[in-house]
Amino acid sequence: MALSVDRYRSGLTEKDPSEISKRFESTAAVKLQKVYRSYRTRRRLADSAVVAEELWYVPLMFLYR
């Protein structure tokens, strides 16, 4: 009984498979967005590290010339 009540409250009833499909697609879209966002963040951090490394060498090269 509790299982059927939980399904009803969450909106996942067996009578409406299109609603389950829509929820699955929405969940998949959110997961894909999160993965892409984390990829984009890692790329930005990597680019920042490269820029910082390049800027670090400028004063050193000036001092050793």
PDB file of C-alpha atoms in Angstrom:
ATOM      1  CA  MET A   1       0.000   0.000   0.000  1.00  0.00           C
ATOM      2  CA  ALA A   2       2.766   2.457   0.899  1.00  0.00           C
ATOM      3  CA  LEU A   3       4.497   1.876  -2.416  1.00  0.00           C
ATOM      4  CA  SER A   4       1.418   2.784  -4.426  1.00  0.00           C
ATOM      5  CA  VAL A   5       0.829   5.889  -2.294  1.00  0.00           C
ATOM      6  CA  ASP A   6       4.446   6.994  -2.845  1.00  0.00           C
ATOM      7  CA  ARG A   7       4.083   6.509  -6.588  1.00  0.00           C
ATOM      8  CA  TYR A   8       0.892   8.528  -6.576  1.00  0.00           C
ATOM      9  CA  ARG A   9       2.466  11.367  -4.596  1.00  0.00           C
ATOM     10  CA  SER A  10       5.497  11.527  -6.872  1.00  0.00           C
ATOM     11  CA  GLY A  11       3.266  11.485  -9.944  1.00  0.00           C
ATOM     12  CA  LEU A  12       4.651   8.191 -11.268  1.00  0.00           C
ATOM     13  CA  THR A  13       1.489   6.206 -11.729  1.00  0.00           C
ATOM     14  CA  GLU A  14       1.353   3.176 -13.960  1.00  0.00           C
ATOM     15  CA  LYS A  15      -1.566   4.658 -15.865  1.00  0.00           C
ATOM     16  CA  ASP A  16       0.481   7.444 -17.490  1.00  0.00           C
ATOM     17  CA  PRO A  17       3.654   6.130 -19.157  1.00  0.00           C
ATOM     18  CA  SER A  18       4.119   9.346 -21.144  1.00  0.00           C
ATOM     19  CA  GLU A  19       4.547  11.244 -17.873  1.00  0.00           C
ATOM     20  CA  ILE A  20       7.250   8.786 -16.786  1.00  0.00           C
ATOM     21  CA  SER A  21       8.965   9.280 -20.143  1.00  0.00           C
ATOM     22  CA  LYS A  22       8.842  13.069 -19.766  1.00  0.00           C
ATOM     23  CA  ARG A  23      10.313  12.877 -16.270  1.00  0.00           C
ATOM     24  CA  PHE A  24      13.079  10.591 -17.520  1.00  0.00           C
ATOM     25  CA  GLU A  25      13.900  12.989 -20.378  1.00  0.00           C
ATOM     26  CA  SER A  26      13.926  15.920 -17.988  1.00  0.00           C
ATOM     27  CA  THR A  27      16.223  14.099 -15.579  1.00  0.00           C
ATOM     28  CA  ALA A  28      18.528  13.128 -18.428  1.00  0.00           C
ATOM     29  CA  ALA A  29      18.634  16.723 -19.679  1.00  0.00           C
ATOM     30  CA  VAL A  30      19.515  18.050 -16.227  1.00  0.00           C
ATOM     31  CA  LYS A  31      22.274  15.466 -15.839  1.00  0.00           C
ATOM     32  CA  LEU A  32      23.709  16.351 -19.248  1.00  0.00           C
ATOM     33  CA  GLN A  33      23.676  20.050 -18.364  1.00  0.00           C
ATOM     34  CA  LYS A  34      25.527  19.375 -15.115  1.00  0.00           C
ATOM     35  CA  VAL A  35      28.160  17.268 -16.870  1.00  0.00           C
ATOM     36  CA  TYR A  36      28.695  19.945 -19.514  1.00  0.00           C
ATOM     37  CA  ARG A  37      28.870  22.668 -16.861  1.00  0.00           C
ATOM     38  CA  SER A  38      31.565  20.748 -14.962  1.00  0.00           C
ATOM     39  CA  TYR A  39      33.475  20.218 -18.227  1.00  0.00           C
ATOM     40  CA  ARG A  40      33.268  23.919 -19.003  1.00  0.00           C
ATOM     41  CA  THR A  41      34.479  24.801 -15.488  1.00  0.00           C
ATOM     42  CA  ARG A  42      37.441  22.433 -15.776  1.00  0.00           C
ATOM     43  CA  ARG A  43      38.360  23.941 -19.148  1.00  0.00           C
ATOM     44  CA  ARG A  44      38.250  27.460 -17.712  1.00  0.00           C
ATOM     45  CA  LEU A  45      40.432  26.442 -14.784  1.00  0.00           C
ATOM     46  CA  ALA A  46      42.924  24.784 -17.125  1.00  0.00           C
ATOM     47  CA  ASP A  47      43.030  27.891 -19.325  1.00  0.00           C
ATOM     48  CA  SER A  48      43.576  30.063 -16.258  1.00  0.00           C
ATOM     49  CA  ALA A  49      46.446  27.844 -15.153  1.00  0.00           C
ATOM     50  CA  VAL A  50      48.118  28.209 -18.555  1.00  0.00           C
ATOM     51  CA  VAL A  51      47.754  31.993 -18.459  1.00  0.00           C
ATOM     52  CA  ALA A  52      49.102  32.129 -14.902  1.00  0.00           C
ATOM     53  CA  GLU A  53      52.080  30.001 -15.894  1.00  0.00           C
ATOM     54  CA  GLU A  54      52.849  32.237 -18.863  1.00  0.00           C
ATOM     55  CA  LEU A  55      52.601  35.363 -16.709  1.00  0.00           C
ATOM     56  CA  TRP A  56      54.858  33.800 -14.076  1.00  0.00           C
ATOM     57  CA  TYR A  57      57.721  33.473 -16.553  1.00  0.00           C
ATOM     58  CA  VAL A  58      57.639  37.129 -17.631  1.00  0.00           C
ATOM     59  CA  PRO A  59      59.174  38.558 -14.417  1.00  0.00           C
ATOM     60  CA  LEU A  60      61.647  35.674 -14.193  1.00  0.00           C
ATOM     61  CA  MET A  61      62.845  36.235 -17.738  1.00  0.00           C
ATOM     62  CA  PHE A  62      63.184  39.940 -17.039  1.00  0.00           C
ATOM     63  CA  LEU A  63      65.269  39.284 -13.906  1.00  0.00           C
ATOM     64  CA  TYR A  64      67.631  36.814 -15.570  1.00  0.00           C
ATOM     65  CA  ARG A  65      68.378  38.880 -18.676  1.00  0.00           C
TER      66      ARG A  65
END
